[in-house]
PDB file of C-alpha atoms in Angstrom:
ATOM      1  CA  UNK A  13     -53.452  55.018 -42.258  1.00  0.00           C
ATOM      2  CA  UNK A  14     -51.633  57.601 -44.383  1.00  0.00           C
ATOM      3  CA  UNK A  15     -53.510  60.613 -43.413  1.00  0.00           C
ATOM      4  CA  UNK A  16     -51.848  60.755 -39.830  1.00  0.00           C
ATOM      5  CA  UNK A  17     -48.412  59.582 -41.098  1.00  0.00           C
ATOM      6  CA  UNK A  18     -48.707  63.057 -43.714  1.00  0.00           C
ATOM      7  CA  UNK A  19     -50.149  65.249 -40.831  1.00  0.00           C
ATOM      8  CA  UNK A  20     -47.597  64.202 -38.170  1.00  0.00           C
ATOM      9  CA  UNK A  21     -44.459  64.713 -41.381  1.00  0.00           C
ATOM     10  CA  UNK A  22     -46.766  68.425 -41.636  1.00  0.00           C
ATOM     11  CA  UNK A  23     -46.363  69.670 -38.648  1.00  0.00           C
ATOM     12  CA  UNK A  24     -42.851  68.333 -38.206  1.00  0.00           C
ATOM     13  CA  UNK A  25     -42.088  70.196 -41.494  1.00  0.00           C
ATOM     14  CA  UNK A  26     -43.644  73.450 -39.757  1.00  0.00           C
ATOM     15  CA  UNK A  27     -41.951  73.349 -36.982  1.00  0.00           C
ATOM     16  CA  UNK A  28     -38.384  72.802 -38.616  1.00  0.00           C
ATOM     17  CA  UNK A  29     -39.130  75.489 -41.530  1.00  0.00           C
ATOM     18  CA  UNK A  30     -38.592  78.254 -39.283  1.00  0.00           C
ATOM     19  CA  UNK A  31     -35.121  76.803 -37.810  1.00  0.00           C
ATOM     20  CA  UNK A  32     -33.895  76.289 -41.988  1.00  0.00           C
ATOM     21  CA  UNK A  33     -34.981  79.451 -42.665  1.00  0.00           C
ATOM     22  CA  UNK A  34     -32.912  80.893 -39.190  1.00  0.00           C
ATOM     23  CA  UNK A  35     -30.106  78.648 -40.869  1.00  0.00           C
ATOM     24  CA  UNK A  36     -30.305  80.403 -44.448  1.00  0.00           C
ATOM     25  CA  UNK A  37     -30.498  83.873 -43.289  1.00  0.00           C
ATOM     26  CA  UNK A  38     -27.648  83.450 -40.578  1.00  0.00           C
ATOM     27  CA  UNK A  39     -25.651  80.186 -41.493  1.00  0.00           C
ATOM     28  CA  UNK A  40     -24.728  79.165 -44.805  1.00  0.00           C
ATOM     29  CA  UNK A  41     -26.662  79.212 -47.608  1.00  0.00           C
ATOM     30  CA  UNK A  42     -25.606  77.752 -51.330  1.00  0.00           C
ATOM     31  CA  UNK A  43     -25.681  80.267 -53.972  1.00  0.00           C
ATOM     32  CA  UNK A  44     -25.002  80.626 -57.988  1.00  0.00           C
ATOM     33  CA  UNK A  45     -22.524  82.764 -59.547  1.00  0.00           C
ATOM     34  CA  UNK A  46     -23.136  84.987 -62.035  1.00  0.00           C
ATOM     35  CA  UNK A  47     -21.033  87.401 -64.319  1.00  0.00           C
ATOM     36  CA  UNK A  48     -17.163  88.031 -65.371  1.00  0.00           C
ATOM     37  CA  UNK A  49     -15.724  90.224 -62.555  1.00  0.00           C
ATOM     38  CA  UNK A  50     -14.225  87.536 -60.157  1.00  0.00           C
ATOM     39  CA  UNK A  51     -12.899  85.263 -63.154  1.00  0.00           C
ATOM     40  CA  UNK A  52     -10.638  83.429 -63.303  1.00  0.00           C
ATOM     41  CA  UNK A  53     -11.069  82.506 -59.170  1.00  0.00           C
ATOM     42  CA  UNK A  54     -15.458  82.228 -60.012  1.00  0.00           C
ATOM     43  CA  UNK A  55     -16.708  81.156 -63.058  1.00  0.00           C
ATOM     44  CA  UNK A  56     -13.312  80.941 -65.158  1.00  0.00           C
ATOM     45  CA  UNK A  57     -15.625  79.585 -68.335  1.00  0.00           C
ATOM     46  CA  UNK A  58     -15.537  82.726 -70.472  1.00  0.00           C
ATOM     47  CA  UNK A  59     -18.097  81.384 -72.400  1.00  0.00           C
ATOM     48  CA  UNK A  60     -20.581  81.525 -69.565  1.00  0.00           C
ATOM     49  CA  UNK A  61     -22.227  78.565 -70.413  1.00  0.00           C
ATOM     50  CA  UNK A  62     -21.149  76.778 -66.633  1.00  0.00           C
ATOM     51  CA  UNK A  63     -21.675  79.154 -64.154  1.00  0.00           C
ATOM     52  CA  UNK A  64     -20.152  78.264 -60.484  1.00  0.00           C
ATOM     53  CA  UNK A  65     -21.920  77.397 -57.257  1.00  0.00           C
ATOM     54  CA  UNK A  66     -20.575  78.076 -53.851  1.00  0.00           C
ATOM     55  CA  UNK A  67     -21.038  77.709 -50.115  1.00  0.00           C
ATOM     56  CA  UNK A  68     -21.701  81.320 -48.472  1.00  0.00           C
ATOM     57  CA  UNK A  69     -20.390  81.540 -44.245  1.00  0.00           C
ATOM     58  CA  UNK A  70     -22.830  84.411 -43.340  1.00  0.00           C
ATOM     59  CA  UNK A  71     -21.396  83.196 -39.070  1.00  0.00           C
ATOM     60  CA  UNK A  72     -18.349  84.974 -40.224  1.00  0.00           C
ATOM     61  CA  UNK A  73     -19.209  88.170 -41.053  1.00  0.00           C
ATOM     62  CA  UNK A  74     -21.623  88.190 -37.751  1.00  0.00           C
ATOM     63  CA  UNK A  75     -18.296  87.223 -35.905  1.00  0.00           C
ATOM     64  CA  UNK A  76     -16.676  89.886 -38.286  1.00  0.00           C
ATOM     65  CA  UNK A  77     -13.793  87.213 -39.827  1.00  0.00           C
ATOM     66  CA  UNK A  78     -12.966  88.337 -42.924  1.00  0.00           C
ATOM     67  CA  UNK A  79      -9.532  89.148 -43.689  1.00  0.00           C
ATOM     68  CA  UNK A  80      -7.919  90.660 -46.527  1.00  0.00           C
ATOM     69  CA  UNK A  81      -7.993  88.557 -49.681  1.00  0.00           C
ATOM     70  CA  UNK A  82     -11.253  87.078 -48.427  1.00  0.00           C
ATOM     71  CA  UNK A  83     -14.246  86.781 -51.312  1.00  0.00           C
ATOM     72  CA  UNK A  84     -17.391  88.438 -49.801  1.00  0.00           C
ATOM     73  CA  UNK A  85     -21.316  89.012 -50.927  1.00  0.00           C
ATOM     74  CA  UNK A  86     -22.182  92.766 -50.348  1.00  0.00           C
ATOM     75  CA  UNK A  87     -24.942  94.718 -50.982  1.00  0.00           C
ATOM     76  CA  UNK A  88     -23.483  97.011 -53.625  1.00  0.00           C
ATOM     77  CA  UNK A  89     -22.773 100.775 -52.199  1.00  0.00           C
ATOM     78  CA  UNK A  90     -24.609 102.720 -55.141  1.00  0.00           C
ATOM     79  CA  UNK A  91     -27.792 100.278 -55.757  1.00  0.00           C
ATOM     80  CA  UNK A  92     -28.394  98.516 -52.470  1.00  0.00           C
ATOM     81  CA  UNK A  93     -30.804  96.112 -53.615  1.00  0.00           C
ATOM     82  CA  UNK A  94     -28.290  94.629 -55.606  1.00  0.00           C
ATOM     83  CA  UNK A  95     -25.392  91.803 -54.377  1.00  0.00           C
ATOM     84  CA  UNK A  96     -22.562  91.620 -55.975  1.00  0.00           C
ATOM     85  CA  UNK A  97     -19.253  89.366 -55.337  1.00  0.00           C
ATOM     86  CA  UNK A  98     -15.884  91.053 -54.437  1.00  0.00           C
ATOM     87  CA  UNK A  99     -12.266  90.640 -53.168  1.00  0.00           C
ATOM     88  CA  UNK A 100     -11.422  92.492 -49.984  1.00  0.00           C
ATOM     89  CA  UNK A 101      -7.738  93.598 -50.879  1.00  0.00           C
ATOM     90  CA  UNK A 102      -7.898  96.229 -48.105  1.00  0.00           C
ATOM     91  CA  UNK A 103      -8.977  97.094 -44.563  1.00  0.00           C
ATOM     92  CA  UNK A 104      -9.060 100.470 -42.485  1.00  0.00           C
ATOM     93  CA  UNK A 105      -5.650 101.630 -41.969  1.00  0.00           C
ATOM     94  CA  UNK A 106      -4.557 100.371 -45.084  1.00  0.00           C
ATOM     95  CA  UNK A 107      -2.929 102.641 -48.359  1.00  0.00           C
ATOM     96  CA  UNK A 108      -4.329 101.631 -51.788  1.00  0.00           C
ATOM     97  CA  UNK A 109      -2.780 102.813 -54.987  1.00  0.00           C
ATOM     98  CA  UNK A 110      -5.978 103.319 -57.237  1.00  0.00           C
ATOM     99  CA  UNK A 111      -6.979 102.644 -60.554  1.00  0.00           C
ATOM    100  CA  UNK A 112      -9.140 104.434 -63.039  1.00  0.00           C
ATOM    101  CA  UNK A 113     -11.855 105.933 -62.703  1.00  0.00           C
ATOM    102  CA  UNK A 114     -11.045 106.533 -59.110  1.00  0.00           C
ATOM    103  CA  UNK A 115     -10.505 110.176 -58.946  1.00  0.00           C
ATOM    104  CA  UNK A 116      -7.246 110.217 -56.472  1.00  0.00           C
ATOM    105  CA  UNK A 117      -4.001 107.897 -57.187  1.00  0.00           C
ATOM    106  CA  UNK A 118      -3.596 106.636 -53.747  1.00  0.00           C
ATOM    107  CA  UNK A 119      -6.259 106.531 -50.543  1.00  0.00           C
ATOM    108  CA  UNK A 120      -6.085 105.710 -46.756  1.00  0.00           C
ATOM    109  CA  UNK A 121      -8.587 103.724 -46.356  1.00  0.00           C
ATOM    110  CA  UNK A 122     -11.257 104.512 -43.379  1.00  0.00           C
ATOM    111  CA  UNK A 123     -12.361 103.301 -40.127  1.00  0.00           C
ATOM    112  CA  UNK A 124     -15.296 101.026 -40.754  1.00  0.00           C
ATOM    113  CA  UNK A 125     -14.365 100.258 -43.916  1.00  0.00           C
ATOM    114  CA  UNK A 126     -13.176  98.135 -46.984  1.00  0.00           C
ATOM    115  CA  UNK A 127     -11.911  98.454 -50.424  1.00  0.00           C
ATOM    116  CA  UNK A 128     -12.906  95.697 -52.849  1.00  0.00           C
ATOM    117  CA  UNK A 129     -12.225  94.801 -55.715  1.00  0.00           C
ATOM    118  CA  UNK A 130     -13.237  91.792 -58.592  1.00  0.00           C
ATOM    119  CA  UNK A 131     -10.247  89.613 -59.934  1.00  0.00           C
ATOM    120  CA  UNK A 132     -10.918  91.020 -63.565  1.00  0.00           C
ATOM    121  CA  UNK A 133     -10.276  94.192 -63.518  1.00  0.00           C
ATOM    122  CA  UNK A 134     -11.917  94.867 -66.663  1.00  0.00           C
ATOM    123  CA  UNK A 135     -14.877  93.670 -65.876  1.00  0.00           C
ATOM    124  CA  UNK A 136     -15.400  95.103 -62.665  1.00  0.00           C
ATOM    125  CA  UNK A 137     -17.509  97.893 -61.074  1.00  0.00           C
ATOM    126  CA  UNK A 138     -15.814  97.692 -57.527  1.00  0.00           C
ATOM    127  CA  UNK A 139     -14.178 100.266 -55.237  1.00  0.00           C
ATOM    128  CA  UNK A 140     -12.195 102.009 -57.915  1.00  0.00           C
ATOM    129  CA  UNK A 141     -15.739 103.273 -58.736  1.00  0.00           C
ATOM    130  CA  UNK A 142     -17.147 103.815 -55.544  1.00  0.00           C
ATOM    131  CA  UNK A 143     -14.651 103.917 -52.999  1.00  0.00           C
ATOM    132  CA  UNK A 144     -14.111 102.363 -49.912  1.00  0.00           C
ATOM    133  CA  UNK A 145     -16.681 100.105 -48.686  1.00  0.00           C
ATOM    134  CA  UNK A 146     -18.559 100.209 -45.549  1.00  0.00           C
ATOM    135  CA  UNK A 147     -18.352  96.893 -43.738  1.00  0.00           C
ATOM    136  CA  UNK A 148     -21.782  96.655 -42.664  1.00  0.00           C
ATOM    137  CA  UNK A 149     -22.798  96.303 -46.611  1.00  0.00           C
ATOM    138  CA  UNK A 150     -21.199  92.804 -46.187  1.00  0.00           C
ATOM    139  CA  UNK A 151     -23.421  89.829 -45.852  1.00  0.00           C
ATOM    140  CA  UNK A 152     -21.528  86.546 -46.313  1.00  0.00           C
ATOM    141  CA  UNK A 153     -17.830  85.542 -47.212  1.00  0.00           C
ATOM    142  CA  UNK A 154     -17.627  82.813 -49.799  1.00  0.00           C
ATOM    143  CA  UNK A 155     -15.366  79.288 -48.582  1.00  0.00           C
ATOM    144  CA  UNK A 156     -16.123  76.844 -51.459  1.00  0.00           C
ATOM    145  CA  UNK A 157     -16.662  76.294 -55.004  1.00  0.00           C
ATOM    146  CA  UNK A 158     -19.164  73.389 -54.820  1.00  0.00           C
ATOM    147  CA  UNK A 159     -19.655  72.576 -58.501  1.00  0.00           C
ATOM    148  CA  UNK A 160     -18.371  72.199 -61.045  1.00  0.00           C
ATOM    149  CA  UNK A 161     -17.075  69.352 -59.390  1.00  0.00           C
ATOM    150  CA  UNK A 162     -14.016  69.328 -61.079  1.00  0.00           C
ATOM    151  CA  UNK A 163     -13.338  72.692 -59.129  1.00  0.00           C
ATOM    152  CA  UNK A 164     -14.755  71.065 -55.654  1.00  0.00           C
ATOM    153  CA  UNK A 165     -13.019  72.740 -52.638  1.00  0.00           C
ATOM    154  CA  UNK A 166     -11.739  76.268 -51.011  1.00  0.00           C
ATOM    155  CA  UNK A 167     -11.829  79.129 -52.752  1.00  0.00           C
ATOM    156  CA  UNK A 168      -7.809  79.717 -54.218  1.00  0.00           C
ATOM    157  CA  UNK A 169      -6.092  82.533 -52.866  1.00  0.00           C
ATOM    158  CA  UNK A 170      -4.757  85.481 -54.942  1.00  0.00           C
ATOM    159  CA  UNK A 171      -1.228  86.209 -54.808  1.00  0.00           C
ATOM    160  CA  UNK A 172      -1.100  89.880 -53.734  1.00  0.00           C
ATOM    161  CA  UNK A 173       0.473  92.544 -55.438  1.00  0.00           C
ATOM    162  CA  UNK A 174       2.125  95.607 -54.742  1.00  0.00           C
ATOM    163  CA  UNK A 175      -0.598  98.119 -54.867  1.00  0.00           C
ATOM    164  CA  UNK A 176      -1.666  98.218 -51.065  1.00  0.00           C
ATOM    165  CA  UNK A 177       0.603  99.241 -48.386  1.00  0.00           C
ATOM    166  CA  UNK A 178      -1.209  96.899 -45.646  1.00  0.00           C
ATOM    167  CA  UNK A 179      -1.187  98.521 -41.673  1.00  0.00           C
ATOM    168  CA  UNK A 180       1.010  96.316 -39.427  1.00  0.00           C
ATOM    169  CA  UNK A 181      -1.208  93.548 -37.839  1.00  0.00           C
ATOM    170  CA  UNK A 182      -3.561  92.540 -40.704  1.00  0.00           C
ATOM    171  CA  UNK A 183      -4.244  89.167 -41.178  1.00  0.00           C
ATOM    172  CA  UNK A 184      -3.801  89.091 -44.704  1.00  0.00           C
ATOM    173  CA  UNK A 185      -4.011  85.691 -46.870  1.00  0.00           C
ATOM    174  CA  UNK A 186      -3.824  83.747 -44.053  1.00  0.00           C
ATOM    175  CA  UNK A 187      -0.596  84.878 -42.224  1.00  0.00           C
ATOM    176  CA  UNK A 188      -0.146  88.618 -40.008  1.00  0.00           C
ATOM    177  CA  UNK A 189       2.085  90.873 -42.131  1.00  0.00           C
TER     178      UNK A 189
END
């Protein structure tokens, strides 16, 4: 009696996996934070002891909806096989005043591409290191802290400062400057 209940739940299990898997790789997918560079927004325990877990939209960057102030995954411009977590503070068009160790003060950033950045900036190999971003390194944007639960919801906007001189149209935190 059990053996055809567990080889009909089997093959229903096969022929879901590949539709969850589709779902992963495309959809959203839960994923843990780890290090300092996007504290206090991700993982504000300096300790590191509690370490956050999030909801990743990979349907937006396929639709391309990111927007400046957005937290994205990206494969990380100078070791690819590595993902790392970042702030998108500007798009192409865009004027950023740098910060050390980027060799020019101010840059125009490029067609195609991004300039991120973490929230700590002292703890945080981003695009002052690297420069501007290509967008096709991006693979998901990040839209809610899912535990601790005590920090349940969407991810908290930064209040910009005055170190990007934004190109008229951007959507940036939510409203078109």
């Amino acid at each position: 009696m059990a053996l055809p209940f567990m080889r009909q739940w089997a093959w229903t299990t096969i022929a879901w996996a590949p539709i969850g898997l589709y779902f992963t790789q495309h959809g959203y997918s839960i994923g843990t934070i780890h290090g300092r560079s996007m504290q206090p927004t991700l993982n504000p325990d300096s300790n590191m002891l509690q370490k956050d877990v999030v909801l990743f939209n990979r349907w937006a960057i396929a639709k391309y909806e990111y927007n400046i102030g957005d937290i994205v995954t990206l494969a990380r411009p100078d070791v690819p096989e590595r993902t790392v977590i970042k702030r998108i503070v500007a798009l192409e068009g865009d004027v950023v005043q740098t910060r050390a160790p980027y060799p020019d003060t101010h840059i125009r950033v490029p067609k195609g591409h991004c300039w991120i950045e973490g929230d700590e900036m002292f703890h945080s190999t981003d695009s002052n290191h690297y420069g501007p971003v290509p967008l096709g390194l991006i693979k998901a944007k990040v839209e809610y802290i899912l535990y601790p639960f005590n920090r349940f919801g969407k991810i908290p906007e930064k209040p910009r400062g005055s170190r990007v001189h934004y190109a008229p149209g951007h959507r940036v935190y939510n409203r078109v400057d």
